PDB file of C-alpha atoms and ligand atoms in Angstrom:
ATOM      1  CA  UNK A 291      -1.181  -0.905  -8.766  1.00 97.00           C
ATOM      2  CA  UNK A 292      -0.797  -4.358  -6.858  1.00 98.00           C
ATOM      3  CA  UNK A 293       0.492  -7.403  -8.530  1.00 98.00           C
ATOM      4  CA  UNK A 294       0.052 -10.885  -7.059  1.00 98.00           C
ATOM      5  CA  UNK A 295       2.111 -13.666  -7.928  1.00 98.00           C
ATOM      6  CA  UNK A 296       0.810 -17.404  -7.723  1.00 98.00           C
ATOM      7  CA  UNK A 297       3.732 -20.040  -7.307  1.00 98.00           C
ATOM      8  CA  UNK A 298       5.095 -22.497  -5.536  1.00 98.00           C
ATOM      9  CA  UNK A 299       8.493 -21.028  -5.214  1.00 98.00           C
ATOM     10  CA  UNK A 300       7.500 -17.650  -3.764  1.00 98.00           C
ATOM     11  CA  UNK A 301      11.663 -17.659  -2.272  1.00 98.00           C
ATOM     12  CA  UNK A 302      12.779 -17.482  -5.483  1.00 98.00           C
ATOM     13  CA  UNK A 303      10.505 -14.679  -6.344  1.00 98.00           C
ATOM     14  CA  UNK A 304      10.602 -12.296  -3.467  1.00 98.00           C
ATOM     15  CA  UNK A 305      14.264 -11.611  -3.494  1.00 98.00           C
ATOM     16  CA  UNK A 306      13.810  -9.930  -7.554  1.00 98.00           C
ATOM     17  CA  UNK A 307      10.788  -8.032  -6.858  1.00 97.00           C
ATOM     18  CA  UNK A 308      12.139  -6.346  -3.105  1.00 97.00           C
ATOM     19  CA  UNK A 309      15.874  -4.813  -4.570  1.00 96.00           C
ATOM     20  CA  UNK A 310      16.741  -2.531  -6.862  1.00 95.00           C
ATOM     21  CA  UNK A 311      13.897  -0.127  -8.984  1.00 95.00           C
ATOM     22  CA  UNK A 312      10.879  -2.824  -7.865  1.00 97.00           C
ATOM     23  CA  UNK A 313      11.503  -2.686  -4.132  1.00 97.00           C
ATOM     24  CA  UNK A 314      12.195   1.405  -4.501  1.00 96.00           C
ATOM     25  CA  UNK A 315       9.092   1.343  -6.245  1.00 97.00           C
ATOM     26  CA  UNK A 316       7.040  -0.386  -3.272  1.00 98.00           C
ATOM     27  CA  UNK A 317       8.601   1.594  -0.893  1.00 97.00           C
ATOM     28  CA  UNK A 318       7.397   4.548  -2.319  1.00 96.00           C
ATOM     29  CA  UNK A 319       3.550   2.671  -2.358  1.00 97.00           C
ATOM     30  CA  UNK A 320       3.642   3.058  -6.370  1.00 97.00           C
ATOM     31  CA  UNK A 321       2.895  -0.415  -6.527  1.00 98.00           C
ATOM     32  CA  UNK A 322       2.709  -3.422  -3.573  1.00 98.00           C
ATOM     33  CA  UNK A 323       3.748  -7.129  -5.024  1.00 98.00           C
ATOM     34  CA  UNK A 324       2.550 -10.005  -3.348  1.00 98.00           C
ATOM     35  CA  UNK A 325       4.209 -13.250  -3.753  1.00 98.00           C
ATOM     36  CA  UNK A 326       1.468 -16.367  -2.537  1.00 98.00           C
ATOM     37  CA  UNK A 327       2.807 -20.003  -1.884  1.00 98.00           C
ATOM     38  CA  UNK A 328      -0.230 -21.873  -4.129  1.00 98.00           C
ATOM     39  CA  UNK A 329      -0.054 -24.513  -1.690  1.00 98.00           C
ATOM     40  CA  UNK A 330      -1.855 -22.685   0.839  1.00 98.00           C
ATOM     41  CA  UNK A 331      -4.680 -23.346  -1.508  1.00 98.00           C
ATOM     42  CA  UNK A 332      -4.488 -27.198  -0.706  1.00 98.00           C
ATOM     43  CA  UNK A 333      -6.234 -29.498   1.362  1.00 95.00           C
ATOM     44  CA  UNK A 334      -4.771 -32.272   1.219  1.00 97.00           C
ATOM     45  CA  UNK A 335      -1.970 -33.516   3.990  1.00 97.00           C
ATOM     46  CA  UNK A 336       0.557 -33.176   1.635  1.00 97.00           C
ATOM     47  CA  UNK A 337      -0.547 -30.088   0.383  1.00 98.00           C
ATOM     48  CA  UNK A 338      -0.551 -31.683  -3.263  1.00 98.00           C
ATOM     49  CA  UNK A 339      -0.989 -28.937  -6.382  1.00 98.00           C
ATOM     50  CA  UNK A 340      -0.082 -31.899  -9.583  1.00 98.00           C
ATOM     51  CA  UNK A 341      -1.191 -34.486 -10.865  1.00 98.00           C
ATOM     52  CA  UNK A 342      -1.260 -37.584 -13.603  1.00 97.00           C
ATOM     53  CA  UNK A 343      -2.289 -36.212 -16.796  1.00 96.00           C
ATOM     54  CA  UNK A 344      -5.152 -37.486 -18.648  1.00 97.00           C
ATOM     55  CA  UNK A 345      -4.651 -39.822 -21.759  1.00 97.00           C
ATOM     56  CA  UNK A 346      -1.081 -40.551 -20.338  1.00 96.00           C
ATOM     57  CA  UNK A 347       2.414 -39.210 -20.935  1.00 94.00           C
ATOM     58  CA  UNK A 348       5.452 -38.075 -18.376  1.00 94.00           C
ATOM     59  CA  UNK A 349       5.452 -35.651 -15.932  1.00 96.00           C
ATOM     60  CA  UNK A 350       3.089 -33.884 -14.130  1.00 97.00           C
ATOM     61  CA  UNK A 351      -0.121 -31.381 -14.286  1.00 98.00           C
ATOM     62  CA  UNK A 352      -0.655 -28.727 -12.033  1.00 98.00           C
ATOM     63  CA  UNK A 353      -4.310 -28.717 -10.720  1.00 98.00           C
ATOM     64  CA  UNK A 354      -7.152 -26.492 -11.471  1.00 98.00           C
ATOM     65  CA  UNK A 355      -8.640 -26.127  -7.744  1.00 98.00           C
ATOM     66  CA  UNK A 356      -5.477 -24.788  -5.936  1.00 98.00           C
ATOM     67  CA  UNK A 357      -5.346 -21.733  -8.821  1.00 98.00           C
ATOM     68  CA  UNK A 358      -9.596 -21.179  -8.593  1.00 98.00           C
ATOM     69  CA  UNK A 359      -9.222 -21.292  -5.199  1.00 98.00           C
ATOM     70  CA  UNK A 360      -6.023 -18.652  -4.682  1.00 98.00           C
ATOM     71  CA  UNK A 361      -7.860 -16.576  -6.862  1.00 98.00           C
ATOM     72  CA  UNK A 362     -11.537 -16.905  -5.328  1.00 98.00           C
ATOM     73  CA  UNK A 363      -9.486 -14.910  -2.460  1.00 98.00           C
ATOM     74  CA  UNK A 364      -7.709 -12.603  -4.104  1.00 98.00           C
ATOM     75  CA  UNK A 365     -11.490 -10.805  -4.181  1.00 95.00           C
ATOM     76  CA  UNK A 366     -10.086  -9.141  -7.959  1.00 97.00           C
ATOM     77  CA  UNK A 367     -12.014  -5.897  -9.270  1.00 94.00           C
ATOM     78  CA  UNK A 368     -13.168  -4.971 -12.260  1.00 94.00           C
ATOM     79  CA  UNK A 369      -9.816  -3.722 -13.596  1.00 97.00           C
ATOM     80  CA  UNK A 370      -7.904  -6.665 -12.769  1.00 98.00           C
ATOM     81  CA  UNK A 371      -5.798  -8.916 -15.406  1.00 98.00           C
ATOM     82  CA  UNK A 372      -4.981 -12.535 -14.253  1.00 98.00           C
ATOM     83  CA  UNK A 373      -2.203 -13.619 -16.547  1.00 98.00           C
ATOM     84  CA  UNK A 374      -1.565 -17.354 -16.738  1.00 98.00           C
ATOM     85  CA  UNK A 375       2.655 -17.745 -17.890  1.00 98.00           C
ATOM     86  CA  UNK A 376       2.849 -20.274 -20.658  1.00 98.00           C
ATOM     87  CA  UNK A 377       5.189 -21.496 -23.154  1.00 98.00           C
ATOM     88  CA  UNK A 378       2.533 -21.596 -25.429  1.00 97.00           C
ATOM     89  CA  UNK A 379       1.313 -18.074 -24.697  1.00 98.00           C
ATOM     90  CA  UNK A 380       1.576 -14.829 -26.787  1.00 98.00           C
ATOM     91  CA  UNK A 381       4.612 -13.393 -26.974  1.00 98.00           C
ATOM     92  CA  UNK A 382       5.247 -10.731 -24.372  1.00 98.00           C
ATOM     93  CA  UNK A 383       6.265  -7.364 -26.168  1.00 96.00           C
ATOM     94  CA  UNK A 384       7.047  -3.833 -24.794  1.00 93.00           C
ATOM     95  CA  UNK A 385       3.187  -2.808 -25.909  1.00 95.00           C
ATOM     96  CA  UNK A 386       2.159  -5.102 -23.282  1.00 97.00           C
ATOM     97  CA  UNK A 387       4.305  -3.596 -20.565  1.00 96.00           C
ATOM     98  CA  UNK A 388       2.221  -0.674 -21.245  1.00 94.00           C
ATOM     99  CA  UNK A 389      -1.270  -2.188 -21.548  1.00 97.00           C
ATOM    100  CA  UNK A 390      -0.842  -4.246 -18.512  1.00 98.00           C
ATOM    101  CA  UNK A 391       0.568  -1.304 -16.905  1.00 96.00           C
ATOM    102  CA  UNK A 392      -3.261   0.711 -17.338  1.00 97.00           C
ATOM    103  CA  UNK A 393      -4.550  -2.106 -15.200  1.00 98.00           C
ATOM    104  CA  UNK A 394      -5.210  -1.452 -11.327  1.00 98.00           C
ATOM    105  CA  UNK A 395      -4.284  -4.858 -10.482  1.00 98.00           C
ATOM    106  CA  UNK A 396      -2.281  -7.949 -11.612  1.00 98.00           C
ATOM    107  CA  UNK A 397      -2.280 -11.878 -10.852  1.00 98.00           C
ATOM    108  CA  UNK A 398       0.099 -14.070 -12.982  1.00 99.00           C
ATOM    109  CA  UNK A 399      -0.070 -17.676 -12.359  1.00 98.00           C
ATOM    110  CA  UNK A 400       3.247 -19.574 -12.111  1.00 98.00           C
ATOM    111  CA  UNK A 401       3.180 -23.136 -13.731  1.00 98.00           C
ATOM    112  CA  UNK A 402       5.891 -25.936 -13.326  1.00 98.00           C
ATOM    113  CA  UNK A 403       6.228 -29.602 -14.382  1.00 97.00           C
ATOM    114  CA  UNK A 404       4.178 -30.524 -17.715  1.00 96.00           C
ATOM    115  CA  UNK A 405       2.311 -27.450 -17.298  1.00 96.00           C
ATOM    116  CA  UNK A 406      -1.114 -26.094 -15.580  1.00 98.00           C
ATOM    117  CA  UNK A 407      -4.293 -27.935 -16.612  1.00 98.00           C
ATOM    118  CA  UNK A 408      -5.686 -26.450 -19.523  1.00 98.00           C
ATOM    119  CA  UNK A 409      -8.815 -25.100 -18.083  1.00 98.00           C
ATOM    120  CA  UNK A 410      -7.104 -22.638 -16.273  1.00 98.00           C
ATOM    121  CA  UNK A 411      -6.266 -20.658 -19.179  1.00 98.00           C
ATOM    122  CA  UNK A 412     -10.231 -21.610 -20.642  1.00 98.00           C
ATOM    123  CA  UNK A 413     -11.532 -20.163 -17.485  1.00 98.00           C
ATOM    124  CA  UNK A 414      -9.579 -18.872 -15.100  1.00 98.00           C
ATOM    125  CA  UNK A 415      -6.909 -16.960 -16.672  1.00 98.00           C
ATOM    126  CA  UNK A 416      -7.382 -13.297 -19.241  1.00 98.00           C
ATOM    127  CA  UNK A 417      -4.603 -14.234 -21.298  1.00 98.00           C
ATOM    128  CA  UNK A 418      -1.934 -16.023 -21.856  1.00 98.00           C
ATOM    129  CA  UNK A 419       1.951 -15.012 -22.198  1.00 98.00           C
ATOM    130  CA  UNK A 420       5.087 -16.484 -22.727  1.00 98.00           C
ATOM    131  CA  UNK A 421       8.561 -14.391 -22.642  1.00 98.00           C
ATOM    132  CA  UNK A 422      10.006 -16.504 -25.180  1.00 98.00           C
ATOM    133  CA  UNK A 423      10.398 -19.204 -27.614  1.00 98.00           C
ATOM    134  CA  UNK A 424      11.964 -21.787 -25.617  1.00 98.00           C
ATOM    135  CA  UNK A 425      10.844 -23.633 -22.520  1.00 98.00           C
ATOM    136  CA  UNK A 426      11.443 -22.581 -19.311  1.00 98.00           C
ATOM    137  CA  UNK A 427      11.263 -24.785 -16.086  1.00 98.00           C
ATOM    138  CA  UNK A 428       8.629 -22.454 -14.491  1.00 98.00           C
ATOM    139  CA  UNK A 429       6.645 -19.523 -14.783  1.00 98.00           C
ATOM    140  CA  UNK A 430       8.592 -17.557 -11.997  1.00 98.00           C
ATOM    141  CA  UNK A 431      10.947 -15.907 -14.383  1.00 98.00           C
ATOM    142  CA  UNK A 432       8.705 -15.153 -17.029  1.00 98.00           C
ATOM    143  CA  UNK A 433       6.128 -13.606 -13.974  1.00 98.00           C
ATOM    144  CA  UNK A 434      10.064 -11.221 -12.712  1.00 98.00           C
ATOM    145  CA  UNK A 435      10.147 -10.269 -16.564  1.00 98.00           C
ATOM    146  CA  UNK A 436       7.022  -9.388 -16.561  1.00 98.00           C
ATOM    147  CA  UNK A 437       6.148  -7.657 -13.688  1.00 98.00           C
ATOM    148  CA  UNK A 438       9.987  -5.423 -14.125  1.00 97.00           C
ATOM    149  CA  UNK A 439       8.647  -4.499 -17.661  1.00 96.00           C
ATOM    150  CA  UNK A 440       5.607  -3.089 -16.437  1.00 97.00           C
ATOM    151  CA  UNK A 441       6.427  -1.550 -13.247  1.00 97.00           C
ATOM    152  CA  UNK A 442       8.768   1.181 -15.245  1.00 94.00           C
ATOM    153  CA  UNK A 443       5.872   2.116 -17.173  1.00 93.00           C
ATOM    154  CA  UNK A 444       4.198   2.840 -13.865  1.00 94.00           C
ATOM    155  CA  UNK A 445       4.322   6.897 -13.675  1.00 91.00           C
ATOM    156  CA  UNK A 446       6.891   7.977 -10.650  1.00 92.00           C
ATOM    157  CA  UNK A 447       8.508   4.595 -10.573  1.00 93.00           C
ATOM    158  CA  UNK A 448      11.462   5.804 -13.134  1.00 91.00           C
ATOM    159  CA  UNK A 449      13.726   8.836 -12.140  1.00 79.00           C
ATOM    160  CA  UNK A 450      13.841  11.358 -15.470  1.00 68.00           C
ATOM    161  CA  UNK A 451      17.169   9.860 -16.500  1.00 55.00           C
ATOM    162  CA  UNK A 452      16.324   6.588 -16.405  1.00 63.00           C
ATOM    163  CA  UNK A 453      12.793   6.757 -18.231  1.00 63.00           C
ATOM    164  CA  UNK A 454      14.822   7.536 -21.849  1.00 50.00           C
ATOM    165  CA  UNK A 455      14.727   4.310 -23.352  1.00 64.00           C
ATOM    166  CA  UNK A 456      10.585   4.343 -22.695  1.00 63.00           C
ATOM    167  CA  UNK A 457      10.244   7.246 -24.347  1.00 58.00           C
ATOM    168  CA  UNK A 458      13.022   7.353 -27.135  1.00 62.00           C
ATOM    169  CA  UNK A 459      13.604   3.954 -28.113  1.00 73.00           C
ATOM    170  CA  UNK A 460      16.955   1.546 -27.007  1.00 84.00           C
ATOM    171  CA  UNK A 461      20.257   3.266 -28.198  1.00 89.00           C
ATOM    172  CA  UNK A 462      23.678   2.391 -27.334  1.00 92.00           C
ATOM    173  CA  UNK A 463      25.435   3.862 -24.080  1.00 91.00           C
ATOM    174  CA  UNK A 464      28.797   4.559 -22.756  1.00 95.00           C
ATOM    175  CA  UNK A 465      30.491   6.282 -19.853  1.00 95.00           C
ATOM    176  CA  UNK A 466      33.899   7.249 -18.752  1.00 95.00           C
ATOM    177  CA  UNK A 467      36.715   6.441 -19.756  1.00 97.00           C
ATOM    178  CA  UNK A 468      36.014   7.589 -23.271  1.00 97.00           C
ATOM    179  CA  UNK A 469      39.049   5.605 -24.675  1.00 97.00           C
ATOM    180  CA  UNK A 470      39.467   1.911 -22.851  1.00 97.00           C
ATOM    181  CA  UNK A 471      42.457  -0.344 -24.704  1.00 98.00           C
ATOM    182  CA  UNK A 472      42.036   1.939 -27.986  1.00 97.00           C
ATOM    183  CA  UNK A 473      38.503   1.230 -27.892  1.00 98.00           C
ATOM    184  CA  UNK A 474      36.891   4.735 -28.430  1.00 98.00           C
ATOM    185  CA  UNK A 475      33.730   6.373 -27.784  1.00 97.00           C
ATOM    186  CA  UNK A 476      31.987   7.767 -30.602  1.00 97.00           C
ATOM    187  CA  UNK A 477      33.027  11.344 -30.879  1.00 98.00           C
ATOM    188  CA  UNK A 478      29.553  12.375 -31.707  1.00 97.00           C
ATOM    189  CA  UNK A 479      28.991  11.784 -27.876  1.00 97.00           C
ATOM    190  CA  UNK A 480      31.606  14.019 -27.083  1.00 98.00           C
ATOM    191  CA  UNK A 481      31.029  16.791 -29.411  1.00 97.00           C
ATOM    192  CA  UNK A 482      28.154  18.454 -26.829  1.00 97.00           C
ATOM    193  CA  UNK A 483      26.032  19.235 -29.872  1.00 97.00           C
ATOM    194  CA  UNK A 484      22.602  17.494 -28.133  1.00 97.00           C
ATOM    195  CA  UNK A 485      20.847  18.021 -31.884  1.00 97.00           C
ATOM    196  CA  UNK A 486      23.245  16.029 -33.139  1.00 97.00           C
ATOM    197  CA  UNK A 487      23.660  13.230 -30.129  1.00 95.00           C
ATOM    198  CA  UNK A 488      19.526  13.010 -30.622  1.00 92.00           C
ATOM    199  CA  UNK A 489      19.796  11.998 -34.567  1.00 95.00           C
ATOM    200  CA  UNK A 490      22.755   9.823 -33.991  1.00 95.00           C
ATOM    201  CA  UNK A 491      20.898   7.643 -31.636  1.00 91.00           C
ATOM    202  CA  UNK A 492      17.912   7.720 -33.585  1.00 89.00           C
ATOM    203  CA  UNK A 493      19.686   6.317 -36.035  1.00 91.00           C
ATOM    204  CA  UNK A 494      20.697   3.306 -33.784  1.00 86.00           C
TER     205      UNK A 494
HETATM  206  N1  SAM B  39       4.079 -27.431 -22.037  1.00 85.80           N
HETATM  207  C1  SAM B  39       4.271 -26.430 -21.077  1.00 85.80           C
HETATM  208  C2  SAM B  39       3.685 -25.083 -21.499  1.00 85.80           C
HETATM  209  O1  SAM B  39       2.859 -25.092 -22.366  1.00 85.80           O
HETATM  210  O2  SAM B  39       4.039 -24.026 -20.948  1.00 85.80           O
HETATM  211  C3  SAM B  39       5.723 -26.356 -20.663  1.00 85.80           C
HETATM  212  C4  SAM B  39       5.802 -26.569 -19.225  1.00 85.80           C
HETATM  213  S1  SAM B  39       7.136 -25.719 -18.500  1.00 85.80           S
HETATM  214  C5  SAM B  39       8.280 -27.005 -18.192  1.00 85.80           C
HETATM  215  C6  SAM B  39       6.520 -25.305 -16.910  1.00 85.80           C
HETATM  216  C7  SAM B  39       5.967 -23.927 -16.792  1.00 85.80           C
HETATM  217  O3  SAM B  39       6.952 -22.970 -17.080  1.00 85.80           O
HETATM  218  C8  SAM B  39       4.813 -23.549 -17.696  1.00 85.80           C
HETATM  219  O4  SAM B  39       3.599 -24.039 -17.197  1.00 85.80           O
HETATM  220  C9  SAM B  39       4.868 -22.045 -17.685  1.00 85.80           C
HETATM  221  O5  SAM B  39       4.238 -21.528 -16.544  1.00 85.80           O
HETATM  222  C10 SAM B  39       6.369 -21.788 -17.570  1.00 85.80           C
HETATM  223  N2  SAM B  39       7.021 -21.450 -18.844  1.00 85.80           N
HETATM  224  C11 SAM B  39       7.828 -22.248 -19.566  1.00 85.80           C
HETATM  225  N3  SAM B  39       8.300 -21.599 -20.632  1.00 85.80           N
HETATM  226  C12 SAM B  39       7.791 -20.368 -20.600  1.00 85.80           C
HETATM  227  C13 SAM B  39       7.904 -19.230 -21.443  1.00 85.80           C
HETATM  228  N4  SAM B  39       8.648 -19.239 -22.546  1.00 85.80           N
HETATM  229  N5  SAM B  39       7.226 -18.109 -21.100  1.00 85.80           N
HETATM  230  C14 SAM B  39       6.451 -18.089 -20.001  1.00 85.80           C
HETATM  231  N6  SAM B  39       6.317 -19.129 -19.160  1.00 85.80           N
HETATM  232  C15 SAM B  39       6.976 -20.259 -19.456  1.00 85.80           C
END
């Protein structure tokens, strides 16, 4: 899989998606993630991607060009998704980690100020997702929670221990010591019956 990400902070980006499980994951070519300053996509002097919105208001719009443009050369296939990030999106859930995760390639489209203008998502963009119900200053965190959420589901990207959650559910965890300041770990989790460690964290 590849994902691209459009924004103008691609700095902020980069550092998230090269540590930890994503940057093991690249290493290991399961999946290459390309960060693209959107401002490339200008031609302009001062390399301008916003601008006055129609009808009035505050703020600024991001432009339609610099996004058609970035994504004119992105040459996308047939099983491509371009994701635009939106407060006003759907609501990102764990069964779209796994949907997006079918796809052989990825764009999400990072918008800042006001927002990006509304033709992008009419023509430009699959769908639309948020990561929340609140407002975020840009789409750069929402594309990190994104693309983190659908790289595990990725097959070879998780090692066997840390896949559990995907395929059991969330449960609670501890580790050593098993008593901290009289705080105790369930004994259940030290009993060694696994038959009975299952159903307790089913029941969780
Ligand atoms: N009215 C805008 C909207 O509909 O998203 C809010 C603009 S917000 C200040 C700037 C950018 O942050 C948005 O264009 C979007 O890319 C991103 N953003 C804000 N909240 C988000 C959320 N909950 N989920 C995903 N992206 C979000």
């Amino acid at each position: 899989m590849r994902i691209d990400i459009i924004t103008i902070f691609p700095e902020m980006v980069e550092p998230y998606t090269n540590g930890s499980i994503l940057g093991r994951a690249q290493k290991s070519k399961k999946v290459t993630i390309k960060t693209h300053q959107l401002r490339k996509w200008t031609s302009d002097k001062h390399n301008t991607v916003d601008d006055k919105p129609f009808g009035g208001g505050p703020g600024m719009v991001m432009k339609i060009e610099p996004f058609d443009k970035a994504l004119k050369s992105l040459k996308l296939g047939k099983k491509s998704r371009v994701i635009l990030t939106s407060a006003r999106g759907k609501e990102f859930t764990h069964a779209d980690a796994k949907r997006l995760a079918k796809y052989d390639r990825l764009v999400f489209l990072c918008g800042r100020y006001e927002g990006v203008d509304e033709r992008v998502a009419e023509h430009l963009a699959d769908e639309e997702l948020s990561i929340g119900p609140y407002v975020l200053t840009g789409g750069e965190l929402a594309a990190m929670v994104m693309t983190d959420a659908v790289v595990r589901h990725i097959p070879g990207v998780l090692g066997k221990s840390e896949s559990l959650e995907e395929v059991h559910g969330s449960f609670p965890q501890y580790t050593r010591p098993d008593v901290y300041k009289k705080w105790k770990v369930p004994s259940v989790l030290l009993s060694g019956d696994h038959k009975k460690i299952e159903e307790w964290r089913k029941g969780k």
